[in-house]
PDB file of C-alpha atoms and ligand atoms in Angstrom:
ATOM      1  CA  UNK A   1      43.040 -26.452 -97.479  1.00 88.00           C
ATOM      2  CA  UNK A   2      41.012 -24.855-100.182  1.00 96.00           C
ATOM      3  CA  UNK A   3      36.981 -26.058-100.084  1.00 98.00           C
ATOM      4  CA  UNK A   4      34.043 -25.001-102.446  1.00 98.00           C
ATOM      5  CA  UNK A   5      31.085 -25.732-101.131  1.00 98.00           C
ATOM      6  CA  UNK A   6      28.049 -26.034-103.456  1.00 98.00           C
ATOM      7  CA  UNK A   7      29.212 -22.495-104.833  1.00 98.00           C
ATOM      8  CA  UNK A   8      27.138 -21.146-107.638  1.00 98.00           C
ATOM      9  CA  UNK A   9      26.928 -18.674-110.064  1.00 98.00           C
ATOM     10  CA  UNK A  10      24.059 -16.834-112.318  1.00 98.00           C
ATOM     11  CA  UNK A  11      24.202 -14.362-114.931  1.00 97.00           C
ATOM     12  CA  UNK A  12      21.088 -12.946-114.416  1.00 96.00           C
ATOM     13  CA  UNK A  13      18.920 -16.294-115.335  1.00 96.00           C
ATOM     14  CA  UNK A  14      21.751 -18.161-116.312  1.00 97.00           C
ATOM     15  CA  UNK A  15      23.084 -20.497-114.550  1.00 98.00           C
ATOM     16  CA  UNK A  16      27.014 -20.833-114.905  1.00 98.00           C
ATOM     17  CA  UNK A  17      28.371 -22.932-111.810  1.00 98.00           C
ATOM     18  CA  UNK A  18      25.299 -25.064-110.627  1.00 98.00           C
ATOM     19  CA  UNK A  19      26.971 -26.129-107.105  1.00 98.00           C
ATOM     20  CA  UNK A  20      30.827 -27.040-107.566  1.00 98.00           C
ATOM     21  CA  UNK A  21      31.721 -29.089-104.430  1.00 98.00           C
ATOM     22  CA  UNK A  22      35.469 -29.231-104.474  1.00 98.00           C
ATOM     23  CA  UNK A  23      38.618 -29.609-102.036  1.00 98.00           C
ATOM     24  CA  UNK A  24      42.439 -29.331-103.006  1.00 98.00           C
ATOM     25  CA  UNK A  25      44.937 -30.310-100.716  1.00 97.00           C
ATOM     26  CA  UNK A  26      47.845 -28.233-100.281  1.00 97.00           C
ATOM     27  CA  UNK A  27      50.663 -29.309-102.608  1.00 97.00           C
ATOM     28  CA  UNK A  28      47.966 -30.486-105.143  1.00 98.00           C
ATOM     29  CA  UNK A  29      47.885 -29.552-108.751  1.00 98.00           C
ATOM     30  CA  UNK A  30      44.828 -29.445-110.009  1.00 98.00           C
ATOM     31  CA  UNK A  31      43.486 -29.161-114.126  1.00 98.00           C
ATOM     32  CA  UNK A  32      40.145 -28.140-114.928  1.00 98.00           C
ATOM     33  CA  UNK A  33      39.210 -29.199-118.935  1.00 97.00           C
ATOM     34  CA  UNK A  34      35.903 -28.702-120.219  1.00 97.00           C
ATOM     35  CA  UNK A  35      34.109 -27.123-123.263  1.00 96.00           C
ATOM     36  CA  UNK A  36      34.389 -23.270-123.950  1.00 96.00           C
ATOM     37  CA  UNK A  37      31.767 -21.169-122.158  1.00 97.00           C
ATOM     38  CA  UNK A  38      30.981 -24.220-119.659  1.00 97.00           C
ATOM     39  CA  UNK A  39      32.004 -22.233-116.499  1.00 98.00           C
ATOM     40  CA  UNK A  40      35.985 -22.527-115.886  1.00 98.00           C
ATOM     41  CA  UNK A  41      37.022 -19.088-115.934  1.00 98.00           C
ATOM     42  CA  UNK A  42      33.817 -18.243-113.830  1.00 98.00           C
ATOM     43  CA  UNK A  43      34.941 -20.905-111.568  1.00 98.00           C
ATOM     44  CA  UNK A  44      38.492 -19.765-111.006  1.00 98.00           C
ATOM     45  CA  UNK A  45      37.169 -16.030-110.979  1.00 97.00           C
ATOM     46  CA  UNK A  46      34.966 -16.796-108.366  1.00 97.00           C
ATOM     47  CA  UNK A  47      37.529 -18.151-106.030  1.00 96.00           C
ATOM     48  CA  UNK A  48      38.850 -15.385-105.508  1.00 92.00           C
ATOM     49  CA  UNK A  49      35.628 -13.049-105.983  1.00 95.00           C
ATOM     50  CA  UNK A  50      36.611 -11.312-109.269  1.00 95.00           C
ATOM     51  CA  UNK A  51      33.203 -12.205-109.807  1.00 97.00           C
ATOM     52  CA  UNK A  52      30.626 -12.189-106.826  1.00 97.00           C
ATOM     53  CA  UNK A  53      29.410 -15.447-106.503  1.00 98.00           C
ATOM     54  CA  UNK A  54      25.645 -16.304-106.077  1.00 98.00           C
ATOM     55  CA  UNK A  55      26.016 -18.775-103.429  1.00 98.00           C
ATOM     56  CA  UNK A  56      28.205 -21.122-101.871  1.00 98.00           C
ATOM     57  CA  UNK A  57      31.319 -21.657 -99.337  1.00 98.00           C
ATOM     58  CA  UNK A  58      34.516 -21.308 -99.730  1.00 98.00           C
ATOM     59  CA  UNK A  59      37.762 -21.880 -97.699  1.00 97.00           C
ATOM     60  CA  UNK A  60      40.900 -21.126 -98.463  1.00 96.00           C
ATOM     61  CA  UNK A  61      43.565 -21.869 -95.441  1.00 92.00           C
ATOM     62  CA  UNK A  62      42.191 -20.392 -92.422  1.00 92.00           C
ATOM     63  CA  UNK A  63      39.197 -18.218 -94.211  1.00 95.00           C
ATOM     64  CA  UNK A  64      36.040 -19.272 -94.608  1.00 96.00           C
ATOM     65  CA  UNK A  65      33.074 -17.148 -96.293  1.00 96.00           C
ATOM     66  CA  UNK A  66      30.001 -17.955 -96.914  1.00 98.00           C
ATOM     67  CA  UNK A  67      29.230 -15.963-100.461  1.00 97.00           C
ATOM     68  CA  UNK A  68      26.470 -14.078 -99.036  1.00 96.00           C
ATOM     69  CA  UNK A  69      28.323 -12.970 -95.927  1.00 96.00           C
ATOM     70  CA  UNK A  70      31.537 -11.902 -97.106  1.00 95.00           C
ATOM     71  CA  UNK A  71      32.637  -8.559 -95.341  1.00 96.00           C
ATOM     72  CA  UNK A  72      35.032  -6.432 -97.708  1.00 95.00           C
ATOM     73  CA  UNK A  73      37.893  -7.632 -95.155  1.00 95.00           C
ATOM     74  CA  UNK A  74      36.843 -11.209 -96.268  1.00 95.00           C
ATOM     75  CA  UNK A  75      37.479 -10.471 -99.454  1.00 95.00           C
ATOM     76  CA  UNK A  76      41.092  -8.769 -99.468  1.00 93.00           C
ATOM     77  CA  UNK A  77      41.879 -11.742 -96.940  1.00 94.00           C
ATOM     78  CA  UNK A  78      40.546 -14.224-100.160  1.00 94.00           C
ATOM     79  CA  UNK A  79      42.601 -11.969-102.443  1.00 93.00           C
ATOM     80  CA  UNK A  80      45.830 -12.048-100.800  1.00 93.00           C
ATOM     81  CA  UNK A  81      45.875 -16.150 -99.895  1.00 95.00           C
ATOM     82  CA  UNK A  82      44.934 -16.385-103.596  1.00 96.00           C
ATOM     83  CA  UNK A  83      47.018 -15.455-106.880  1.00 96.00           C
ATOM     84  CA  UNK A  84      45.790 -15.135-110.637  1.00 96.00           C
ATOM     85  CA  UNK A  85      47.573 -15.479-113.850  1.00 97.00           C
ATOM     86  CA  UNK A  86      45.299 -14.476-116.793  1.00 97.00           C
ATOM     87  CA  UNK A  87      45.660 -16.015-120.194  1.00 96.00           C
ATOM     88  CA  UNK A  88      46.486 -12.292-121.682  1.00 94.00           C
ATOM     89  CA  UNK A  89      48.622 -11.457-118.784  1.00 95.00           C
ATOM     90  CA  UNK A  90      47.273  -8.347-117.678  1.00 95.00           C
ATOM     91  CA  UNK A  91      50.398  -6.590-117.425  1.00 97.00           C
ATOM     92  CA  UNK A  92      50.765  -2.751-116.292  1.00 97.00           C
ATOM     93  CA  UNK A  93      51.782  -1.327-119.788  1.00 97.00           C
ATOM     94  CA  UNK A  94      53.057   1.863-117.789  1.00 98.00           C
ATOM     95  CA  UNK A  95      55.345  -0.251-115.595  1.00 98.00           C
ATOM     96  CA  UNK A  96      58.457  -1.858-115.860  1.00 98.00           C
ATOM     97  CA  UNK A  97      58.520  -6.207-115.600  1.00 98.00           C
ATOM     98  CA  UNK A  98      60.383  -4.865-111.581  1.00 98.00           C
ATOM     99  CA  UNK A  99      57.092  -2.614-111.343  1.00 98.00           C
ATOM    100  CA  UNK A 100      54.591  -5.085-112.231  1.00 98.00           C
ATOM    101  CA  UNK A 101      55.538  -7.531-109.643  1.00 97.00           C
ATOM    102  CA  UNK A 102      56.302  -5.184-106.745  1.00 97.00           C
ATOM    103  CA  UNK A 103      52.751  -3.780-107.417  1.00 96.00           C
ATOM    104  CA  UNK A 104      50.552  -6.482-106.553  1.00 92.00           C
ATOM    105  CA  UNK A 105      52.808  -6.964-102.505  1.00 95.00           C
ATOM    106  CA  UNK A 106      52.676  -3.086-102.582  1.00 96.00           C
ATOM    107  CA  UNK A 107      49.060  -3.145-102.980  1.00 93.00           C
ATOM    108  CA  UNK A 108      47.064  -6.112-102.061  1.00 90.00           C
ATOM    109  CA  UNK A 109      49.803  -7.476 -99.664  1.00 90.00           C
ATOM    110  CA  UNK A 110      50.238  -4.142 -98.295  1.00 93.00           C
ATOM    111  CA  UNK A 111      54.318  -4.481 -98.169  1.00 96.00           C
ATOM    112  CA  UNK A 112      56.813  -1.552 -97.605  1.00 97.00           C
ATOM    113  CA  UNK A 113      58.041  -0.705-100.534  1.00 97.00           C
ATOM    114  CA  UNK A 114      61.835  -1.761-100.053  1.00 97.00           C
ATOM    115  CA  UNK A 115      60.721  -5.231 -99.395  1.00 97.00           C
ATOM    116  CA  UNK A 116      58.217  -5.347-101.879  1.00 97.00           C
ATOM    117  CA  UNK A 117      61.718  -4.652-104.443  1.00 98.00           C
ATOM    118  CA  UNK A 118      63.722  -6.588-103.061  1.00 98.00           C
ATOM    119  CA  UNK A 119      61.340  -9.737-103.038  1.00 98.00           C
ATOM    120  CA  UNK A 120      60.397  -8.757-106.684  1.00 98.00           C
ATOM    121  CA  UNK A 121      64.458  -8.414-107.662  1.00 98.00           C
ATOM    122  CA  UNK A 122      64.362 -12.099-105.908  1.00 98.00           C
ATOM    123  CA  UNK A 123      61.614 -13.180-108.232  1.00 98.00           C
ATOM    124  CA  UNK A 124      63.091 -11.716-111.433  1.00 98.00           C
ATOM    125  CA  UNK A 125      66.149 -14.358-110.505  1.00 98.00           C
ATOM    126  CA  UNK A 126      63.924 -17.351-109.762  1.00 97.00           C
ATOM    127  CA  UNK A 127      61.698 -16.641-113.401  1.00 97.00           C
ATOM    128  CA  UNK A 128      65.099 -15.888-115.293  1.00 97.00           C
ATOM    129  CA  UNK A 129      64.613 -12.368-116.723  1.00 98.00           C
ATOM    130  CA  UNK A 130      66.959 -10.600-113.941  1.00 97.00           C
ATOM    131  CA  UNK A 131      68.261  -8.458-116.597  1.00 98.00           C
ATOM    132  CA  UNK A 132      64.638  -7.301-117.626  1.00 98.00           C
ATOM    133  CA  UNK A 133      63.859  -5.649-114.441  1.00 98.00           C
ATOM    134  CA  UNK A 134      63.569  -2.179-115.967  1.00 98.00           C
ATOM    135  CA  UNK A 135      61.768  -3.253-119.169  1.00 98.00           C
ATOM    136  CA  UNK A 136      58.142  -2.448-119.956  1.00 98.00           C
ATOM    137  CA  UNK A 137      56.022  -5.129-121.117  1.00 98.00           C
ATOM    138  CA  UNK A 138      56.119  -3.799-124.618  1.00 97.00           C
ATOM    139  CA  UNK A 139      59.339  -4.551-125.337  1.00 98.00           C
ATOM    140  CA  UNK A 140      59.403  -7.951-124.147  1.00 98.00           C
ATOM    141  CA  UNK A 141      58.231 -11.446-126.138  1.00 97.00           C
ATOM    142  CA  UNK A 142      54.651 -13.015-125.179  1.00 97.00           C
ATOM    143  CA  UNK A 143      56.885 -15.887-123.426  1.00 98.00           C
ATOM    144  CA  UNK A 144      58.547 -13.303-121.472  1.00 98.00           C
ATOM    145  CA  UNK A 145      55.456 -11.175-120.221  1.00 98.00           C
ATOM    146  CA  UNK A 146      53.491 -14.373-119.213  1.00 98.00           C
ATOM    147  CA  UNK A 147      56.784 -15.231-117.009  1.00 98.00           C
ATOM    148  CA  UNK A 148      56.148 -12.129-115.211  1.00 98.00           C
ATOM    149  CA  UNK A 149      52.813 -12.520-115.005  1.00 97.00           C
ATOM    150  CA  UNK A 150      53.583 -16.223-113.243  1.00 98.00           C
ATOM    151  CA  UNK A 151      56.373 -14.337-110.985  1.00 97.00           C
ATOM    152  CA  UNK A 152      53.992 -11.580-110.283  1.00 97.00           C
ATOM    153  CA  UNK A 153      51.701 -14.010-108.808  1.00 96.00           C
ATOM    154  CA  UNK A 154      54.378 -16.239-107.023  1.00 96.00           C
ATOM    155  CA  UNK A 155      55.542 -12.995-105.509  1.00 95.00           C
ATOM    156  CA  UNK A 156      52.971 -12.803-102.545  1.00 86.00           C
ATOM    157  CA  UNK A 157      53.779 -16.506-101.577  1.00 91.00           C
ATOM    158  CA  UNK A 158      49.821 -16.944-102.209  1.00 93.00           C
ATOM    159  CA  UNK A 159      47.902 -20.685-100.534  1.00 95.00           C
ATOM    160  CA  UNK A 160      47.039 -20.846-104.469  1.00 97.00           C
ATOM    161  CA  UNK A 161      47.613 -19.864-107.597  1.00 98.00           C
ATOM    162  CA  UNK A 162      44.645 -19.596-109.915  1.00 98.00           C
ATOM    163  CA  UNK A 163      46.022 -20.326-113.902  1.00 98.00           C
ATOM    164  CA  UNK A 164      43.346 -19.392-116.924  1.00 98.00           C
ATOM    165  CA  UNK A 165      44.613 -20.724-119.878  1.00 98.00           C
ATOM    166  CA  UNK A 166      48.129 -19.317-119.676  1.00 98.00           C
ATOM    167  CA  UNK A 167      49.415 -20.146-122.411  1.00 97.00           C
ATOM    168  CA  UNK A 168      46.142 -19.882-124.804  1.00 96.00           C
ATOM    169  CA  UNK A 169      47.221 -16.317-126.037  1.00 95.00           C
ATOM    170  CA  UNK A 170      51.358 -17.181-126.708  1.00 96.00           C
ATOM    171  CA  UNK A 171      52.876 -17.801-130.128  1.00 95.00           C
ATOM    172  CA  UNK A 172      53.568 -21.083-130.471  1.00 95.00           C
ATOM    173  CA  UNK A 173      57.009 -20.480-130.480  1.00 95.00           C
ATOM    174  CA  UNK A 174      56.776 -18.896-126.579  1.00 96.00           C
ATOM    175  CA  UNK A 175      54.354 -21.848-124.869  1.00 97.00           C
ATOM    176  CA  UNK A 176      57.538 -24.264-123.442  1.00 96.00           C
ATOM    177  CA  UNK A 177      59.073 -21.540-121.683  1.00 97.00           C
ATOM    178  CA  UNK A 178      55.791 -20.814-120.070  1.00 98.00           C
ATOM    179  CA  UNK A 179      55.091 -24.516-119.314  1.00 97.00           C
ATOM    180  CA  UNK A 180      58.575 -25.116-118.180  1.00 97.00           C
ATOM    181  CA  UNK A 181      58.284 -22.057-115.401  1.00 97.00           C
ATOM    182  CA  UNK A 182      54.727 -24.063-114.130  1.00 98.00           C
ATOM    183  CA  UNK A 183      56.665 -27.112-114.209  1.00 97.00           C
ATOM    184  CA  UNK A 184      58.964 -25.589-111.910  1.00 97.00           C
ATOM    185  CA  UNK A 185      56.348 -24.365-109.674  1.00 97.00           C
ATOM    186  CA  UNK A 186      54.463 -27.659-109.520  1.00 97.00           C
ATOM    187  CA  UNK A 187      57.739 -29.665-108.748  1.00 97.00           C
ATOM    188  CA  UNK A 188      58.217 -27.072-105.559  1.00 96.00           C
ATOM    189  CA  UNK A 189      54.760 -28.207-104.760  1.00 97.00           C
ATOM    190  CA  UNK A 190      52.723 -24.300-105.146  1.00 97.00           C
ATOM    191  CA  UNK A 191      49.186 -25.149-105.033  1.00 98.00           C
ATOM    192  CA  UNK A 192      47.401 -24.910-108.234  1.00 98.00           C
ATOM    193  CA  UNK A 193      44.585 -24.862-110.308  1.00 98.00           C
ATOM    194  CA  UNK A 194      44.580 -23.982-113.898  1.00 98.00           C
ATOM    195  CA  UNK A 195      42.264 -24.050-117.000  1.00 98.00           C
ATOM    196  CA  UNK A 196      44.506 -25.890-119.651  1.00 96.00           C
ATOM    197  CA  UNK A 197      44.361 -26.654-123.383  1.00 92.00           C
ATOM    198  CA  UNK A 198      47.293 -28.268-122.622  1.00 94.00           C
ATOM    199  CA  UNK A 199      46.732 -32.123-122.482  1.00 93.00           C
ATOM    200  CA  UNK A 200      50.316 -33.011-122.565  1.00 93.00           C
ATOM    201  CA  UNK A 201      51.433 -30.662-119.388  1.00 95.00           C
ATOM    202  CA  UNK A 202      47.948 -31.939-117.621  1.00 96.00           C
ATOM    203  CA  UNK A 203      49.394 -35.570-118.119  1.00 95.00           C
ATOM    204  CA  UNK A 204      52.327 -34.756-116.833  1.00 95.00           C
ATOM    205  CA  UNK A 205      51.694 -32.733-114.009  1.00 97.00           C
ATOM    206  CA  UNK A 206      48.547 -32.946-112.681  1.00 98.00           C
ATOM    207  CA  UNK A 207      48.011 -34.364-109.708  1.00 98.00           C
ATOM    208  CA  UNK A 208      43.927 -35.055-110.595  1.00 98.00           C
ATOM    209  CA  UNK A 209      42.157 -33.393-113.671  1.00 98.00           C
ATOM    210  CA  UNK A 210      38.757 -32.147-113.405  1.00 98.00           C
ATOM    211  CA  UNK A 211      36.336 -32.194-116.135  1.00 98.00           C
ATOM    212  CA  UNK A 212      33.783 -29.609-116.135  1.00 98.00           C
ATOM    213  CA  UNK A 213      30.382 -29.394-118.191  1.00 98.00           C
ATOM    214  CA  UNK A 214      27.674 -27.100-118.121  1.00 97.00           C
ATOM    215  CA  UNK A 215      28.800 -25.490-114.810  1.00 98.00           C
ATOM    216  CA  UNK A 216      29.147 -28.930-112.796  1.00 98.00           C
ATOM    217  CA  UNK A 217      31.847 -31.436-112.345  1.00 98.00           C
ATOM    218  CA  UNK A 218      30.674 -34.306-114.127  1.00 98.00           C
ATOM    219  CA  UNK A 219      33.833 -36.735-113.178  1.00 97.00           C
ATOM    220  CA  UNK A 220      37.511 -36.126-111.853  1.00 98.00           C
ATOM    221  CA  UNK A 221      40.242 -38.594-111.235  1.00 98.00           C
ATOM    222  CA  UNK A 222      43.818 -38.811-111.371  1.00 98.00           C
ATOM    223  CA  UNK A 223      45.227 -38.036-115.340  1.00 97.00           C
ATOM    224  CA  UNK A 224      45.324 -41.601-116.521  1.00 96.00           C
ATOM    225  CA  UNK A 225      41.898 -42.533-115.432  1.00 97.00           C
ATOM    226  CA  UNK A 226      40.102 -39.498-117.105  1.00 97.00           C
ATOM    227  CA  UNK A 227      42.190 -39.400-120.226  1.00 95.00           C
ATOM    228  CA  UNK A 228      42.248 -43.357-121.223  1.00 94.00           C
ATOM    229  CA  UNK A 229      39.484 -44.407-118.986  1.00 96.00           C
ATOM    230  CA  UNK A 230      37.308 -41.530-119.143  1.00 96.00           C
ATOM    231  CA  UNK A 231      33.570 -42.958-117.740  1.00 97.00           C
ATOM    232  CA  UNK A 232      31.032 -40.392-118.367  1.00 97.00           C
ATOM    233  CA  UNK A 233      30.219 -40.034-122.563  1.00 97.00           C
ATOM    234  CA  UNK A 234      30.586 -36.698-122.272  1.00 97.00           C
ATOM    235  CA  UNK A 235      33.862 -36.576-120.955  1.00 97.00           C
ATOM    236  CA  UNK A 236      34.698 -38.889-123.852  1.00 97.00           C
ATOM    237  CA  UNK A 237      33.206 -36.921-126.416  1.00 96.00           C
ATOM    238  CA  UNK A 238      35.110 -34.010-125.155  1.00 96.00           C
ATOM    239  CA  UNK A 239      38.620 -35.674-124.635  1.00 95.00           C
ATOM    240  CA  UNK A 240      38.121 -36.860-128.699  1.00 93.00           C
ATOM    241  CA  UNK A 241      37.888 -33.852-129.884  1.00 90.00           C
ATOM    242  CA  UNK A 242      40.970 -32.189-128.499  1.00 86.00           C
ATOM    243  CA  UNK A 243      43.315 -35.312-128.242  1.00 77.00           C
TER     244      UNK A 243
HETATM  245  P1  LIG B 301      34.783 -21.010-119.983  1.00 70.70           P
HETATM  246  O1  LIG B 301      35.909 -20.361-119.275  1.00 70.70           O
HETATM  247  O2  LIG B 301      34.546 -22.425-119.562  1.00 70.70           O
HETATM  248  O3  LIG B 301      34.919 -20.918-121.475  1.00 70.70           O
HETATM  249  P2  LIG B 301      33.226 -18.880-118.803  1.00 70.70           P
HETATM  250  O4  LIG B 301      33.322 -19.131-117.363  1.00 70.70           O
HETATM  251  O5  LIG B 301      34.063 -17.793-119.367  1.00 70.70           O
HETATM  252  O6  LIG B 301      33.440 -20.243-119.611  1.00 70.70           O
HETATM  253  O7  LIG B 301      31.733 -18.525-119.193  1.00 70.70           O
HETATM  254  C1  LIG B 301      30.651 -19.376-118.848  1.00 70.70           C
HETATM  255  C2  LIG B 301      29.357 -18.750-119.307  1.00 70.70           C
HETATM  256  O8  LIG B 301      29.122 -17.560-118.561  1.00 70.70           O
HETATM  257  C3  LIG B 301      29.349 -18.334-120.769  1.00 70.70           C
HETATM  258  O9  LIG B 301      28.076 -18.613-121.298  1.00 70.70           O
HETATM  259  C4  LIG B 301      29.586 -16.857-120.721  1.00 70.70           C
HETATM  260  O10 LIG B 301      28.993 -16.208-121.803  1.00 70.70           O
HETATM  261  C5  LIG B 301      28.920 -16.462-119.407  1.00 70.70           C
HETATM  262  N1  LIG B 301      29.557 -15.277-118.804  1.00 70.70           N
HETATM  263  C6  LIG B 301      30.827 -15.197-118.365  1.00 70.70           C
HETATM  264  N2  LIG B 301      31.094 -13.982-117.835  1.00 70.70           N
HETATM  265  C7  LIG B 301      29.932 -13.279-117.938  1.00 70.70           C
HETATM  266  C8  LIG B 301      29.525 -11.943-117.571  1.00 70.70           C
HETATM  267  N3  LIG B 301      30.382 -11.102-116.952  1.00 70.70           N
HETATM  268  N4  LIG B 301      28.253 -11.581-117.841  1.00 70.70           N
HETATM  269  C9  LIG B 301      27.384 -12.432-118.415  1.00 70.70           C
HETATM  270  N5  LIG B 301      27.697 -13.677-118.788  1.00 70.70           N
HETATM  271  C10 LIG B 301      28.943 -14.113-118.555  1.00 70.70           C
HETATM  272 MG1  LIG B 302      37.617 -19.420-119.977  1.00 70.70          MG
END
């Protein structure tokens, strides 16, 4: 249900995806682990053409764009069968945790507004801060605004949600809340894929765990075959230095 075909992407000269071929199946959670710089984010941002890729396919449910081709409508049709939870976030500072998830069905998703509230009141429930509807993201803990940022992007009922390292930025003290609300997620079966530091949660929960170098995917396999039988020496190397 979601297929990269030999996508790409340069930086100018640099290459920083060098042909990802990749399908997840609906239901399927998916980690991505590699070095820093090695082309995760890019991946992920790609998907969903926060960055323009260079070349490649890519399906998501019924859409299918070729990189090159992709008309604008295309694009908002990628956006809105695709959700993103950033590793700071992103909140609206100016808008209240009620605001920040009605604004992304108001939008991309093109709701009416009374809707748009009432699915957002809905999601307040499901993520547990009902009685922080009219709060600004100032006022609440890291733990809290990355809930919102997870609700904001369950909101549109999305094929996927895209996670970049979501709990990377949280105080320690704020990351099992976080993980708890993906475990959730995964357990209803939302597609995902997510960058993770988190080896523990990727254990866990994912379904297969893909480990990227140098803008390829150099081996993938269910979690206990990369993590105690990793193949490739680089996916060794990597896993010793983090475990
Ligand atoms: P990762 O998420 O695996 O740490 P990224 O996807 O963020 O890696 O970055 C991969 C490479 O692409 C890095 O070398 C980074 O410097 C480069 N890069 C990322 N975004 C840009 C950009 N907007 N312009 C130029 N280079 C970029
Ligand atoms: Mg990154």
């Amino acid at each position: 249900m979601i297929e990269l075909k030999g996508l790409r992407k340069q930086f100018g000269d640099a290459v920083v995806l060098d042909g990802i071929d990749l399908t997840i199946q609906k239901g399927e959670i998916v980690v991505v682990i590699g070095p820093s710089g090695t082309g995760k984010s890019t991946l992920l941002r790609c998907l969903n053409f926060l960055e323009q890729p260079t070349a490649g396919e890519i399906t998501v449910g019924d859409l299918h764009v070729d990189v090159n081709r992709a008309r604008k409508a295309d694009i908002l049709q990628l956006r809105r069968q695709t959700a993103f939870v950033f590793q700071n976030y992103a909140l609206f500072a100016n808008k209240t945790a009620l605001q920040n998830i009605a604004e992304r069905l108001l939008v991309v998703d093109g709701w009416p507004k009374a809707r748009a509230y009432e699915r957002a009141r809905d999601i307040l429930r499901r993520i547990g801060l009902e009685d922080k509807a009219d709060a600004y993201p100032a006022s609440l803990s890291g733990g809290q605004q990355q809930r919102i940022g997870i609700g904001r992007a369950m909101a549109a009922g999305a094929e996927v949600i895209l996670f970049d390292e979501p709990t990377s930025s949280l105080d320690p003290e704020w990351v099992d809340e976080v993980l708890a609300l993906m475990k959730q997620l995964a357990a209803e079966r939302q597609t995902m894929l997510l960058v993770t530091h988190e080896m523990s949660f990727a254990r866990d929960v994912a379904d297969r765990v893909i480990f990227i170098d140098e803008g390829r995917i150099v081996e993938q396999g269910p979690p206990s075959e990369i993590f105690y039988h990793p193949r490739d020496p680089r996916t060794r190397d990597f896993l010793q230095k983090i475990l």
